[in-house]
Coordinates of C-alpha atoms in Angstrom, one line a residue:
M111 CA 8.0 -28.1 -26.8
A112 CA 10.0 -29.9 -29.0
G113 CA 13.6 -29.2 -29.4
R114 CA 14.6 -28.0 -26.2
G115 CA 16.8 -29.8 -23.5
P116 CA 20.1 -31.5 -23.7
A117 CA 21.1 -33.8 -26.9
P118 CA 20.2 -37.3 -26.4
K119 CA 23.2 -39.7 -25.2
D120 CA 24.9 -41.7 -27.9
P121 CA 23.1 -45.2 -28.0
A122 CA 26.6 -46.9 -28.2
K123 CA 27.7 -45.1 -24.7
R124 CA 24.3 -46.4 -23.0
R125 CA 24.8 -49.1 -20.4
R126 CA 21.6 -51.0 -21.5
R127 CA 21.4 -51.4 -25.2
N128 CA 18.1 -53.1 -24.9
A129 CA 19.2 -55.6 -27.9
S130 CA 16.4 -57.7 -28.9
E131 CA 16.5 -61.3 -30.4
P132 CA 16.5 -61.6 -34.3
E133 CA 13.1 -62.4 -35.9
T134 CA 12.6 -65.7 -37.3
V135 CA 11.6 -65.7 -41.0
L136 CA 9.4 -68.4 -42.3
H137 CA 8.8 -69.0 -45.6
P138 CA 5.3 -70.5 -46.9
D139 CA 5.9 -73.9 -48.7
D140 CA 1.9 -75.2 -48.4
E141 CA 3.6 -78.6 -47.5
L142 CA 1.4 -80.7 -45.1
R143 CA 3.3 -81.3 -42.1
G144 CA 2.8 -83.3 -38.8
P145 CA 0.0 -86.3 -38.3
E146 CA -3.5 -86.5 -39.2
L147 CA -6.0 -86.2 -36.7
P148 CA -6.3 -89.5 -34.6
E149 CA -9.2 -91.8 -35.3
G150 CA -10.9 -93.5 -32.4
V151 CA -10.1 -90.7 -29.7
L152 CA -13.6 -89.5 -29.9
G153 CA -15.5 -92.4 -28.8
V154 CA -17.9 -94.7 -30.5
D155 CA -21.1 -93.5 -31.7
E156 CA -24.0 -95.5 -29.8
D157 CA -26.6 -95.5 -32.7
S158 CA -23.9 -96.7 -35.5
G159 CA -21.2 -98.3 -33.6
Q160 CA -18.8 -96.6 -35.7
F161 CA -16.0 -94.2 -34.4
V162 CA -17.2 -90.6 -34.0
E163 CA -16.0 -88.3 -36.9
W164 CA -14.1 -85.2 -36.2
H165 CA -16.3 -82.1 -36.8
P166 CA -15.4 -80.6 -40.0
R167 CA -14.5 -77.2 -38.6
T168 CA -11.7 -79.0 -36.6
V169 CA -10.6 -80.6 -39.5
A170 CA -10.0 -77.6 -41.5
W171 CA -8.5 -75.9 -38.4
W172 CA -6.1 -78.9 -38.2
N173 CA -5.2 -78.8 -41.8
S174 CA -4.6 -75.1 -41.6
W175 CA -1.9 -75.7 -38.9
R176 CA -0.4 -78.6 -40.7
S177 CA 0.3 -76.4 -43.7
S178 CA 1.1 -73.2 -41.8
P179 CA 4.7 -71.5 -42.3
Q180 CA 4.9 -72.2 -38.2
A181 CA 4.6 -76.0 -38.6
Q182 CA 8.1 -76.2 -40.3
T183 CA 9.5 -75.3 -36.5
F184 CA 7.1 -78.0 -34.7
V185 CA 8.4 -81.1 -32.9
D186 CA 6.4 -83.9 -31.7
T187 CA 5.6 -82.6 -28.5
D188 CA 4.1 -79.6 -30.3
W189 CA 1.8 -81.8 -32.3
D190 CA 0.7 -83.5 -29.0
F191 CA -0.2 -80.3 -27.5
L192 CA -2.3 -79.2 -30.6
I193 CA -4.0 -82.6 -30.8
D194 CA -5.0 -81.9 -27.1
T195 CA -6.1 -78.7 -28.4
A196 CA -8.1 -80.2 -31.3
L197 CA -10.1 -82.1 -29.0
M198 CA -11.1 -78.9 -27.3
H199 CA -11.7 -77.1 -30.4
H200 CA -13.9 -80.4 -31.5
T201 CA -15.6 -80.0 -28.3
M202 CA -16.5 -76.6 -28.7
W203 CA -17.9 -76.7 -32.3
A204 CA -19.6 -80.3 -32.0
K205 CA -21.4 -79.7 -28.7
G206 CA -21.5 -76.0 -28.5
R207 CA -19.2 -75.8 -25.4
W208 CA -18.0 -72.1 -26.1
E209 CA -16.3 -72.1 -22.7
F210 CA -13.4 -73.9 -24.3
A211 CA -12.9 -71.3 -27.0
S212 CA -10.7 -69.1 -24.5
E213 CA -8.6 -72.1 -23.8
V214 CA -8.3 -72.8 -27.5
R215 CA -7.3 -69.3 -28.2
L216 CA -4.5 -69.1 -25.4
R217 CA -3.1 -72.5 -26.7
A218 CA -3.4 -71.5 -30.4
A219 CA -1.4 -68.1 -29.5
K220 CA 1.5 -70.1 -28.0
F221 CA 2.3 -71.1 -31.8
G222 CA 1.7 -67.7 -33.4
A223 CA -2.1 -67.9 -34.7
T224 CA -2.6 -64.3 -35.3
P225 CA -0.3 -61.5 -36.5
E226 CA -0.2 -60.2 -32.6
D227 CA 1.0 -63.7 -31.7
R228 CA 3.5 -64.0 -34.3
A229 CA 5.0 -60.6 -33.4
R230 CA 5.3 -61.4 -29.9
L231 CA 7.2 -64.9 -30.5
K232 CA 9.5 -62.8 -33.3
L233 CA 8.2 -64.8 -35.9
K234 CA 7.8 -63.3 -39.5
V235 CA 6.0 -65.1 -42.2
D236 CA 7.5 -63.8 -45.6
D237 CA 5.1 -62.5 -48.2
P238 CA 4.8 -65.4 -51.0
A239 CA 5.3 -62.7 -53.7
N240 CA 8.5 -61.9 -52.1
A241 CA 9.8 -65.5 -52.9
P242 CA 12.6 -66.0 -55.5
Q243 CA 11.0 -66.3 -58.7
R244 CA 11.9 -69.2 -61.0
P245 CA 13.0 -68.6 -64.6
V246 CA 10.4 -69.1 -67.2
Q247 CA 11.4 -71.9 -69.6
A248 CA 11.3 -70.8 -73.2
S249 CA 8.9 -73.0 -75.2
G250 CA 7.6 -73.1 -78.9
N251 CA 8.8 -70.3 -81.1
V252 CA 10.0 -68.1 -78.3
S253 CA 13.7 -67.2 -78.3
D254 CA 15.9 -66.7 -75.7
I255 CA 16.7 -62.9 -74.9
N256 CA 20.1 -63.2 -74.6
S257 CA 20.6 -64.8 -78.2
R258 CA 18.4 -61.9 -79.8
R259 CA 20.6 -59.5 -77.7
A260 CA 23.7 -61.0 -79.4
R261 CA 22.4 -61.1 -82.9
L262 CA 21.3 -57.3 -82.6
T263 CA 24.5 -56.1 -81.1
G264 CA 26.7 -58.2 -83.6

């Protein structure tokens, strides 16, 4: 039954305070970061003699990582790891090798692919609606509110 027993100990007097690390807040900016998917790594098509193209789903997946807010924190080794992951992603989609799906999921989780992954990594992606608004420039016959206010108040 609630309300019975001694009052809880003052948190300031506890030995362990279980202080957590602060969250890293990332702000989306839609900038493309990182390298393009490399050409020639998928081999040569025997019929045409041309390099094999990346699967369209892998290209879309790669570009979503390049424009993600998390990409602001990636260093060269992260991009190398993601290129290796893209090879698995391509194999999964181009050849139907779905046994690669679990490894792709585990590798993408290291970079915060899902809300749960970002919570575990203490990453928070700020809502674009919360971004500071730029003032709208008056154009044409629209007058500045401050000049109107000055005229009305004398």
